[in-house]
Tab-separated table of C-alpha atoms and ligand atoms in Angstrom:
chain	number	residue	atom	x	y	z
A	4	MET	CA	-0.178	-3.636	29.870
A	5	LEU	CA	-1.882	-1.275	26.962
A	6	PRO	CA	-4.628	-2.530	24.963
A	7	VAL	CA	-3.863	-3.327	21.579
A	8	ASN	CA	-5.819	-0.473	19.942
A	9	GLN	CA	-4.700	2.040	22.211
A	10	ALA	CA	-1.004	1.389	21.605
A	11	GLU	CA	-1.622	1.202	18.099
A	12	GLN	CA	-3.004	4.848	18.293
A	13	LEU	CA	-0.231	6.165	20.617
A	14	ILE	CA	2.139	4.908	18.295
A	15	LEU	CA	0.557	6.208	14.933
A	16	ASN	CA	0.470	9.801	17.089
A	17	LEU	CA	4.339	9.017	17.787
A	18	VAL	CA	5.237	9.375	14.268
A	19	GLN	CA	5.914	12.113	12.060
A	20	PRO	CA	5.908	11.501	8.308
A	21	LEU	CA	8.676	12.196	5.950
A	22	ASP	CA	8.624	15.749	4.460
A	23	GLY	CA	7.409	16.118	1.075
A	24	GLY	CA	9.579	18.420	-0.036
A	25	GLN	CA	12.913	17.981	1.830
A	26	ASP	CA	12.491	14.109	1.804
A	27	GLY	CA	11.512	13.857	-1.687
A	28	GLU	CA	13.430	12.930	-4.699
A	29	THR	CA	12.545	13.156	-8.310
A	30	LEU	CA	12.214	10.211	-10.819
A	31	ASN	CA	12.106	9.132	-13.955
A	32	LEU	CA	8.157	7.687	-13.881
A	33	LEU	CA	9.565	3.898	-14.558
A	34	ASP	CA	11.673	4.062	-11.289
A	35	ALA	CA	8.740	5.492	-9.349
A	36	SER	CA	6.842	2.283	-9.382
A	37	GLY	CA	5.762	1.249	-5.718
A	38	ARG	CA	6.783	4.795	-4.349
A	39	ILE	CA	4.583	7.270	-2.780
A	40	LEU	CA	3.849	10.383	-4.587
A	41	ALA	CA	5.108	13.709	-2.460
A	42	GLU	CA	3.252	16.459	-4.082
A	43	PRO	CA	-0.092	16.658	-5.754
A	44	ILE	CA	-0.299	16.150	-9.673
A	45	THR	CA	-2.422	18.612	-11.623
A	46	SER	CA	-2.618	18.081	-15.332
A	47	SER	CA	-3.000	21.063	-18.071
A	48	LEU	CA	-4.828	18.278	-19.907
A	49	ASP	CA	-8.350	17.462	-20.591
A	50	PHE	CA	-9.063	13.741	-20.414
A	51	PRO	CA	-10.335	12.847	-22.950
A	52	HIS	CA	-8.147	15.234	-24.811
A	53	TRP	CA	-11.164	15.917	-27.409
A	54	ASP	CA	-14.674	14.635	-28.102
A	55	ASN	CA	-14.157	11.186	-29.591
A	56	SER	CA	-16.037	8.136	-30.526
A	57	ALA	CA	-16.501	4.892	-28.178
A	58	MET	CA	-17.549	2.587	-30.738
A	59	ASP	CA	-16.748	1.735	-34.515
A	60	GLY	CA	-19.767	2.985	-36.431
A	61	TYR	CA	-20.579	6.395	-38.148
A	62	ALA	CA	-20.687	10.127	-36.704
A	63	VAL	CA	-24.079	11.957	-37.701
A	64	ARG	CA	-26.425	14.247	-37.091
A	65	TYR	CA	-28.885	13.114	-34.568
A	66	ALA	CA	-31.748	15.315	-36.185
A	67	ASP	CA	-31.189	13.321	-39.400
A	68	VAL	CA	-31.060	9.686	-37.729
A	69	GLN	CA	-34.128	10.388	-35.355
A	70	GLY	CA	-37.447	8.475	-36.010
A	71	CYS	CA	-34.828	5.488	-38.087
A	72	ALA	CA	-35.865	2.139	-37.760
A	73	ALA	CA	-36.080	-1.036	-39.894
A	74	GLU	CA	-38.691	-0.054	-41.723
A	75	THR	CA	-37.918	3.503	-41.952
A	76	PRO	CA	-34.216	3.410	-42.480
A	77	VAL	CA	-32.347	6.936	-43.599
A	78	THR	CA	-29.417	6.918	-46.074
A	79	LEU	CA	-26.486	9.534	-45.447
A	80	THR	CA	-23.615	10.449	-47.626
A	81	ILE	CA	-20.081	9.435	-46.445
A	82	VAL	CA	-17.861	12.497	-46.500
A	83	GLU	CA	-14.909	11.256	-44.618
A	84	GLU	CA	-13.202	8.469	-43.116
A	85	ILE	CA	-11.752	9.072	-39.623
A	86	PRO	CA	-9.330	6.511	-38.637
A	87	ALA	CA	-7.363	6.513	-35.014
A	88	GLY	CA	-4.789	9.612	-34.769
A	89	TYR	CA	-6.676	11.534	-37.412
A	90	GLN	CA	-7.989	14.755	-37.552
A	91	PRO	CA	-11.103	15.547	-39.040
A	92	GLN	CA	-10.983	17.557	-42.179
A	93	LYS	CA	-14.670	18.327	-42.827
A	94	THR	CA	-18.005	19.645	-40.942
A	95	ILE	CA	-21.148	17.228	-41.107
A	96	GLN	CA	-23.671	18.523	-42.917
A	97	PRO	CA	-27.224	17.314	-43.041
A	98	GLY	CA	-27.620	14.352	-44.911
A	99	GLN	CA	-23.876	13.571	-44.069
A	100	ALA	CA	-21.940	11.179	-41.795
A	101	ALA	CA	-18.342	10.226	-41.418
A	102	ARG	CA	-16.972	6.509	-41.148
A	103	ILE	CA	-15.306	6.494	-37.461
A	104	LEU	CA	-13.536	3.846	-35.624
A	105	THR	CA	-13.138	3.691	-31.554
A	106	GLY	CA	-11.278	6.657	-29.864
A	107	SER	CA	-11.371	8.506	-33.228
A	108	VAL	CA	-11.793	12.602	-32.975
A	109	MET	CA	-15.319	13.461	-33.595
A	110	PRO	CA	-16.034	15.792	-36.626
A	111	SER	CA	-17.859	18.705	-36.094
A	112	GLY	CA	-21.574	19.204	-37.059
A	113	ALA	CA	-21.746	15.579	-35.939
A	114	ASP	CA	-23.209	14.889	-32.166
A	115	THR	CA	-24.140	11.098	-32.550
A	116	ILE	CA	-22.552	7.878	-33.078
A	117	VAL	CA	-24.239	4.826	-34.962
A	118	ILE	CA	-22.580	1.740	-34.272
A	119	GLN	CA	-21.829	-0.016	-37.526
A	120	GLU	CA	-23.886	-3.205	-36.554
A	121	GLU	CA	-26.735	-1.429	-37.274
A	122	THR	CA	-26.060	-0.006	-40.597
A	123	GLN	CA	-25.233	-1.255	-44.155
A	124	ARG	CA	-22.712	0.545	-46.133
A	125	GLU	CA	-22.382	0.816	-49.883
A	126	GLY	CA	-19.867	2.736	-51.327
A	127	ASP	CA	-19.989	6.392	-49.910
A	128	ARG	CA	-23.693	5.965	-48.536
A	129	VAL	CA	-24.472	4.393	-45.227
A	130	THR	CA	-28.271	3.264	-44.351
A	131	ILE	CA	-28.998	3.400	-41.122
A	132	PHE	CA	-31.642	1.078	-39.373
A	133	ALA	CA	-32.125	1.999	-35.642
A	134	THR	CA	-32.480	5.283	-33.962
A	135	PRO	CA	-29.653	5.844	-31.450
A	136	GLN	CA	-30.080	8.027	-28.357
A	137	PRO	CA	-28.913	11.203	-28.721
A	138	HIS	CA	-25.351	11.961	-28.295
A	139	ALA	CA	-24.674	8.346	-28.141
A	140	PHE	CA	-21.180	6.735	-27.935
A	141	VAL	CA	-19.789	10.101	-27.991
A	142	ARG	CA	-17.067	10.328	-25.037
A	143	ASP	CA	-16.951	14.152	-24.487
A	144	ARG	CA	-13.718	16.200	-24.024
A	145	GLY	CA	-13.070	16.830	-20.223
A	146	ALA	CA	-15.778	14.354	-19.319
A	147	TYR	CA	-13.189	12.126	-17.077
A	148	TYR	CA	-11.197	15.143	-16.258
A	149	GLN	CA	-10.853	18.837	-16.472
A	150	ALA	CA	-7.645	20.637	-17.341
A	151	GLY	CA	-6.193	22.323	-13.892
A	152	ASN	CA	-8.226	20.254	-11.523
A	153	PRO	CA	-6.326	17.981	-9.007
A	154	LEU	CA	-5.521	14.679	-10.971
A	155	LEU	CA	-3.909	12.786	-8.154
A	156	PRO	CA	-2.866	13.615	-4.219
A	157	ALA	CA	0.307	13.314	-2.760
A	158	GLY	CA	0.293	10.541	-0.417
A	159	LEU	CA	-0.651	7.679	-2.840
A	160	ARG	CA	1.299	4.722	-3.217
A	161	LEU	CA	2.123	4.746	-7.391
A	162	GLN	CA	0.755	1.198	-8.490
A	163	ALA	CA	-0.125	0.180	-12.439
A	164	ALA	CA	-2.659	2.232	-12.549
A	165	GLU	CA	-1.535	5.488	-11.151
A	166	ILE	CA	1.415	5.110	-13.059
A	167	ALA	CA	-0.706	4.811	-16.226
A	168	VAL	CA	-2.650	8.078	-15.357
A	169	LEU	CA	0.793	9.725	-14.886
A	170	ALA	CA	1.884	8.460	-17.998
A	171	ALA	CA	-1.389	10.012	-19.552
A	172	ALA	CA	-0.385	13.310	-18.119
A	173	GLN	CA	2.941	13.209	-20.100
A	174	CYS	CA	4.713	13.204	-16.353
A	175	ALA	CA	8.032	11.806	-17.533
A	176	GLN	CA	9.287	12.750	-13.844
A	177	VAL	CA	7.668	12.658	-10.420
A	178	LYS	CA	8.620	13.520	-7.366
A	179	VAL	CA	8.125	10.650	-4.716
A	180	TYR	CA	9.201	10.422	-0.812
A	181	ARG	CA	12.277	8.635	-0.571
A	182	ARG	CA	12.538	5.581	1.036
A	183	PRO	CA	12.395	5.527	4.978
A	184	LYS	CA	15.866	4.026	6.307
A	185	VAL	CA	14.668	1.690	9.069
A	186	ALA	CA	18.043	0.428	11.259
A	187	ILE	CA	17.601	-3.488	12.589
A	188	LEU	CA	19.560	-4.502	15.108
A	189	SER	CA	19.877	-8.258	17.026
A	190	THR	CA	20.323	-8.203	20.512
A	191	GLY	CA	21.229	-11.111	22.146
A	192	SER	CA	24.756	-12.768	23.331
A	193	GLU	CA	23.256	-16.532	22.030
A	194	LEU	CA	23.180	-15.152	18.372
A	195	VAL	CA	25.073	-16.238	15.518
A	196	ALA	CA	25.284	-15.162	11.725
A	197	ILE	CA	23.534	-17.164	9.190
A	198	ASP	CA	26.795	-18.375	8.052
A	199	GLN	CA	28.546	-19.329	11.165
A	200	PRO	CA	28.668	-22.814	12.618
A	201	LEU	CA	26.335	-23.143	15.396
A	202	GLN	CA	27.835	-24.124	18.872
A	203	PRO	CA	25.721	-25.165	21.628
A	204	GLY	CA	23.243	-22.865	23.111
A	205	GLN	CA	23.422	-20.618	20.241
A	206	ILE	CA	20.792	-19.487	17.834
A	207	VAL	CA	20.645	-18.246	14.300
A	208	ASP	CA	19.739	-14.427	14.057
A	209	SER	CA	16.877	-15.157	11.881
A	210	ASN	CA	14.799	-11.698	13.123
A	211	GLN	CA	17.663	-9.711	10.968
A	212	TYR	CA	16.128	-11.387	7.964
A	213	ALA	CA	12.850	-11.612	8.899
A	214	LEU	CA	12.731	-7.730	10.151
A	215	ALA	CA	14.743	-6.850	6.563
A	216	ALA	CA	12.714	-8.607	4.441
A	217	LEU	CA	9.133	-7.344	5.992
A	218	VAL	CA	10.817	-3.521	5.993
A	219	ALA	CA	11.746	-3.992	2.037
A	220	GLN	CA	8.489	-5.366	1.159
A	221	ALA	CA	6.658	-2.217	2.742
A	222	GLY	CA	8.749	0.028	0.414
A	223	ALA	CA	11.387	1.076	3.174
A	224	GLU	CA	15.309	0.641	3.036
A	225	PRO	CA	16.400	-1.722	5.845
A	226	LEU	CA	19.952	-1.081	7.301
A	227	LEU	CA	21.364	-4.116	8.815
A	228	LEU	CA	23.529	-3.248	12.123
A	229	GLY	CA	23.639	-6.626	13.010
A	230	ARG	CA	23.900	-8.283	16.226
A	231	VAL	CA	25.143	-7.207	19.507
A	232	PRO	CA	25.801	-9.159	22.724
A	233	ASP	CA	23.560	-8.599	25.951
A	234	GLN	CA	26.524	-5.679	27.010
A	235	PRO	CA	25.504	-2.574	27.914
A	236	LYS	CA	28.499	-0.887	26.559
A	237	ALA	CA	27.887	-2.588	23.185
A	238	LEU	CA	24.342	-2.101	23.040
A	239	ARG	CA	24.640	1.481	24.126
A	240	ALA	CA	27.250	1.775	21.175
A	241	SER	CA	24.632	-0.126	18.582
A	242	ILE	CA	21.892	1.805	19.576
A	243	GLN	CA	23.505	5.206	19.177
A	244	GLN	CA	24.667	4.252	15.850
A	245	ALA	CA	21.403	3.247	14.607
A	246	ILE	CA	19.269	6.394	15.881
A	247	ALA	CA	22.176	8.518	14.021
A	248	VAL	CA	21.594	6.774	10.822
A	249	ALA	CA	17.751	6.119	10.433
A	250	ASP	CA	14.235	7.156	10.513
A	251	MET	CA	13.030	4.235	12.324
A	252	VAL	CA	14.877	1.875	14.555
A	253	LEU	CA	14.043	-1.993	15.413
A	254	SER	CA	15.932	-3.895	17.779
A	255	SER	CA	14.604	-7.387	18.705
A	256	GLY	CA	15.438	-9.078	22.255
A	257	GLY	CA	16.283	-7.757	25.502
A	258	VAL	CA	12.879	-6.038	26.302
A	259	SER	CA	11.623	-8.549	28.711
A	260	VAL	CA	12.036	-8.865	32.435
A	261	GLY	CA	15.385	-10.943	32.416
A	262	ASP	CA	18.487	-10.406	33.896
A	263	TYR	CA	20.227	-9.649	30.660
A	264	ASP	CA	17.377	-7.167	28.978
A	265	TYR	CA	19.205	-3.786	28.835
A	266	VAL	CA	17.551	-2.428	26.004
A	267	ASP	CA	15.049	0.129	28.304
A	268	GLN	CA	17.658	1.378	30.352
A	269	ILE	CA	19.620	2.363	27.796
A	270	LEU	CA	17.254	4.083	25.673
A	271	ALA	CA	16.258	5.798	29.014
A	272	ALA	CA	19.901	6.706	29.695
A	273	LEU	CA	20.382	8.002	25.801
A	274	GLY	CA	17.370	10.581	26.814
A	275	ALA	CA	14.491	8.548	25.019
A	276	THR	CA	11.079	9.108	26.077
A	277	ILE	CA	9.558	5.764	26.614
A	278	HIS	CA	6.115	5.433	25.713
A	279	ILE	CA	5.285	1.398	25.781
A	280	ARG	CA	6.592	-1.297	27.735
A	281	ALA	CA	4.490	-3.608	27.346
A	282	VAL	CA	1.172	-4.521	25.173
A	283	ALA	CA	-1.780	-6.612	25.843
A	284	ILE	CA	-0.981	-9.014	22.728
A	285	LYS	CA	-0.045	-12.617	22.659
A	286	PRO	CA	2.341	-13.268	21.094
A	287	GLY	CA	4.355	-10.040	22.009
A	288	LYS	CA	3.716	-8.610	25.132
A	289	PRO	CA	7.207	-7.271	26.009
A	290	LEU	CA	6.938	-4.583	23.307
A	291	THR	CA	8.894	-1.487	23.879
A	292	VAL	CA	8.219	1.741	22.051
A	293	ALA	CA	10.707	5.070	22.629
A	294	THR	CA	11.071	8.412	20.784
A	295	PHE	CA	14.158	9.924	20.440
A	296	ASP	CA	13.562	14.170	20.198
A	297	ARG	CA	16.413	14.642	17.546
A	298	ALA	CA	15.623	18.602	17.460
A	299	LYS	CA	17.779	18.505	20.910
A	300	ASP	CA	20.494	16.757	19.128
A	301	ILE	CA	20.732	19.487	15.853
A	302	GLU	CA	24.453	19.760	16.674
A	303	ASN	CA	24.741	16.105	15.556
A	304	LYS	CA	25.112	16.646	11.751
A	305	THR	CA	25.460	13.038	10.855
A	306	LEU	CA	21.781	12.758	11.589
A	307	SER	CA	19.636	11.418	8.736
A	308	SER	CA	16.661	13.867	9.753
A	309	LYS	CA	15.900	16.218	12.769
A	310	LYS	CA	12.350	14.466	13.291
A	311	ASP	CA	11.573	12.532	16.181
A	312	LEU	CA	12.838	8.951	15.822
A	313	VAL	CA	10.455	6.019	16.629
A	314	TYR	CA	12.352	3.314	18.605
A	315	PHE	CA	10.665	-0.032	18.292
A	316	GLY	CA	12.153	-2.272	21.186
A	317	LEU	CA	10.719	-5.984	19.542
A	318	PRO	CA	10.424	-9.140	21.488
A	319	GLY	CA	13.504	-11.489	20.370
A	320	ASN	CA	11.286	-14.117	20.114
A	321	PRO	CA	10.735	-14.816	16.163
A	322	VAL	CA	7.471	-14.961	16.065
A	323	SER	CA	6.771	-12.197	18.505
A	324	ALA	CA	8.613	-9.917	16.567
A	325	LEU	CA	7.167	-10.905	13.464
A	326	VAL	CA	3.548	-10.157	14.990
A	327	THR	CA	4.443	-7.195	16.601
A	328	CYS	CA	6.055	-5.678	13.359
A	329	TRP	CA	2.725	-6.668	11.340
A	330	ARG	CA	0.484	-5.318	13.901
A	331	PHE	CA	2.594	-2.083	15.232
A	332	VAL	CA	5.456	-1.378	12.861
A	333	LEU	CA	3.974	-1.598	9.222
A	334	PRO	CA	0.822	1.135	10.015
A	335	ALA	CA	3.960	3.065	11.614
A	336	LEU	CA	5.879	2.761	8.720
A	337	ARG	CA	3.230	3.750	6.240
A	338	LYS	CA	2.308	6.995	8.255
A	339	LEU	CA	6.575	7.560	8.368
A	340	SER	CA	6.871	6.724	4.428
A	341	GLY	CA	4.108	9.564	3.545
A	342	LEU	CA	1.501	7.656	2.495
A	343	ALA	CA	-2.334	9.092	3.162
A	344	ALA	CA	-4.302	8.191	6.059
A	345	PRO	CA	-5.507	5.427	7.062
A	346	TRP	CA	-2.147	3.901	8.303
A	347	GLU	CA	-4.166	1.286	10.580
A	348	PRO	CA	-4.382	-2.530	8.947
A	349	GLU	CA	-7.446	-3.719	7.440
A	350	PHE	CA	-8.788	-6.770	9.180
A	351	VAL	CA	-11.393	-9.081	7.283
A	352	SER	CA	-14.080	-11.020	8.596
A	353	ALA	CA	-13.624	-14.787	8.040
A	354	ARG	CA	-15.324	-18.193	8.904
A	355	SER	CA	-12.884	-20.247	11.346
A	356	LEU	CA	-12.673	-23.698	10.332
A	357	ASN	CA	-11.438	-24.394	13.632
A	358	MET	CA	-11.886	-23.877	17.554
A	359	LEU	CA	-9.543	-20.944	18.445
A	360	LYS	CA	-8.457	-20.487	22.480
A	361	SER	CA	-6.865	-17.780	24.429
A	362	ASP	CA	-6.564	-17.128	27.648
A	363	GLY	CA	-8.527	-14.115	27.730
A	364	LYS	CA	-5.852	-12.060	28.815
A	365	ARG	CA	-4.131	-10.574	26.038
A	366	GLU	CA	-5.679	-10.070	22.572
A	367	SER	CA	-4.315	-13.295	21.090
A	368	TYR	CA	-2.899	-13.611	17.293
A	369	LEU	CA	-3.308	-16.785	15.971
A	370	TRP	CA	-1.802	-17.532	12.887
A	371	GLY	CA	-3.281	-19.721	9.776
A	372	LYS	CA	-4.511	-19.975	6.139
A	373	LEU	CA	-6.670	-17.145	5.225
A	374	ARG	CA	-8.442	-18.216	1.991
A	375	LEU	CA	-11.657	-16.528	-0.141
A	376	VAL	CA	-14.075	-19.703	-0.567
A	377	ASN	CA	-17.008	-18.944	-2.985
A	378	GLY	CA	-17.231	-15.223	-1.935
A	379	GLU	CA	-16.322	-16.052	1.780
A	380	TYR	CA	-13.000	-15.589	4.064
A	381	GLU	CA	-12.165	-18.909	5.643
A	382	PHE	CA	-9.483	-18.931	8.482
A	383	GLU	CA	-7.588	-22.387	9.013
A	384	SER	CA	-5.362	-22.776	11.722
A	385	ALA	CA	-1.782	-23.757	11.281
A	386	ILE	CA	-0.870	-27.376	11.915
A	387	GLY	CA	1.016	-27.616	15.136
A	388	SER	CA	1.451	-25.675	18.268
A	389	TYR	CA	0.715	-22.059	18.906
A	390	SER	CA	4.220	-21.242	20.495
A	391	SER	CA	5.679	-18.180	20.170
A	392	GLY	CA	9.014	-20.127	19.997
A	393	ASN	CA	7.635	-22.186	16.943
A	394	LEU	CA	8.691	-20.178	13.820
A	395	ILE	CA	8.507	-23.324	11.900
A	396	ASN	CA	4.515	-23.416	11.591
A	397	LEU	CA	4.185	-19.345	10.905
A	398	ALA	CA	5.958	-20.274	7.316
A	399	GLY	CA	3.160	-20.827	4.591
A	400	THR	CA	0.517	-18.747	6.567
A	401	SER	CA	-1.563	-15.905	5.554
A	402	GLY	CA	-3.407	-14.479	8.400
A	403	LEU	CA	-3.551	-13.932	11.918
A	404	ALA	CA	-6.765	-14.489	13.760
A	405	VAL	CA	-7.576	-12.298	16.581
A	406	VAL	CA	-9.413	-13.705	19.889
A	407	PRO	CA	-9.988	-10.406	21.669
A	408	LEU	CA	-9.329	-9.250	24.997
A	409	GLY	CA	-11.448	-10.988	27.289
A	410	GLU	CA	-12.451	-13.752	25.149
A	411	THR	CA	-11.327	-17.295	25.521
A	412	GLN	CA	-12.488	-18.685	22.533
A	413	ILE	CA	-13.730	-18.504	18.943
A	414	LEU	CA	-15.980	-21.671	18.154
A	415	ALA	CA	-15.550	-23.435	14.872
A	416	GLY	CA	-17.689	-22.037	12.561
A	417	ASP	CA	-18.095	-18.598	14.303
A	418	ARG	CA	-16.922	-15.280	12.471
A	419	VAL	CA	-13.380	-13.996	13.430
A	420	GLN	CA	-11.534	-10.842	12.532
A	421	VAL	CA	-8.071	-11.882	10.464
A	422	LEU	CA	-5.247	-9.579	9.891
A	423	PRO	CA	-4.147	-10.347	6.472
A	424	ILE	CA	-0.336	-11.204	6.262
A	425	GLY	CA	2.110	-11.173	3.333
B	4	AMP	P1	14.779	-11.978	24.541
B	4	AMP	O1	13.241	-11.127	23.895
B	4	AMP	O2	16.026	-11.396	24.160
B	4	AMP	O3	14.435	-12.729	25.846
B	4	AMP	O4	14.511	-13.395	23.514
B	4	AMP	C1	13.452	-14.254	23.306
B	4	AMP	C2	13.818	-15.414	22.567
B	4	AMP	O5	14.054	-15.276	21.099
B	4	AMP	C3	15.024	-15.834	23.066
B	4	AMP	O6	14.798	-17.573	22.961
B	4	AMP	C4	16.014	-16.027	21.866
B	4	AMP	O7	17.227	-16.844	21.907
B	4	AMP	C5	15.472	-15.575	20.650
B	4	AMP	N1	15.749	-14.519	19.890
B	4	AMP	C6	16.187	-13.371	20.391
B	4	AMP	N2	16.743	-12.313	19.354
B	4	AMP	C7	16.908	-13.422	18.175
B	4	AMP	C8	17.135	-13.447	16.565
B	4	AMP	N3	17.377	-12.268	16.243
B	4	AMP	N4	16.594	-14.426	16.308
B	4	AMP	C9	16.370	-15.308	16.919
B	4	AMP	N5	15.785	-15.579	17.653
B	4	AMP	C10	15.985	-14.770	18.619
B	5	MG	MG1	18.013	-11.795	24.841
């Protein structure tokens, strides 16, 4: 049984990211929201594009206003009004000023802004009652970014701020990574579809939905391959189909030590290398991680990519399947997607409101509510049983508290590491 952090690193090392060139697509900027930049962006524009004023006031020559005070004001002649979008026509000479508004272009000759609160205007004359700092409230051309430098790196997820920068840099189209395709397969002869009548002994295939939601929320494209009974032939055909169409495969069920758990043996028969069979995590111990070397399969023209494919054989238990996805699949998916490192999940330190228990033999993940209260994170356990079969009380939770390997309890009031989920 591999410790969790070793499993995490091993898995990340197995993942080969999509290729920014081959696996890139060019999208209109509006369609690129949430996607990952596939190439670095450089702009030929300076930011700000020109020297401009940060305030409403008057553009002056510092030498003219040096020594101004309430008792010793200076009066200047206003030679021009500079509203937004206007190109100044005049050079400010000694004894002159220009009326200027926030964001407007600095006129030549002027080097300082006097804010309007420190002035009094009468017609085309303005009296100044305080000495500003030299160069006050002038935003210099190129102060934020100089043309030709790297503006945004590849591997960045495009959220509102990044979209704003790209729009400002007039990138109407951007090259982003395509969404990785993740095949999802449910194994188990007991499973029925969401809309089928439930016979005695049957269970609805909720994993298909859970994993599809998780994959889509991570920005990848779920390919739903349905349910396969615990029959080696059928399972083999489904797994073959999955590895042919996807960049990553998630199957659930059939990886434990039961009589009908065939996934590992079929993976081996199909030529996969099995790297992990069990991880010291609770819930989620029976976790299979395998890779297919698809370069060997180069003849198969239908393959979506020639890179190694990572196959996750997740435990069938709905809670175990989700916990192992949050802990191991999401980081792998981040790397596969082209996101820049780090890919590891970010834990937060929280104060536990309850006593958290573990058998100490595995790293235990206990679900509950993570809240920020007065600047400090608090973790409150879910009400009800911590059974990996209890999917019901997982709903509405927002974090997984971790009781480390070798520890049996975390006392109420003590600090605990929590993995935010959802
Ligand atoms: P397994 O890992 O195949 O032994 O499955 C463990 C438990 O999870 C069993 O009780 C299964 O019925 C249940 N299970 C397996 N696959 C699914 C699924 N797709 N949706 C909901 N429950 C499942
Ligand atoms: Mg099963």
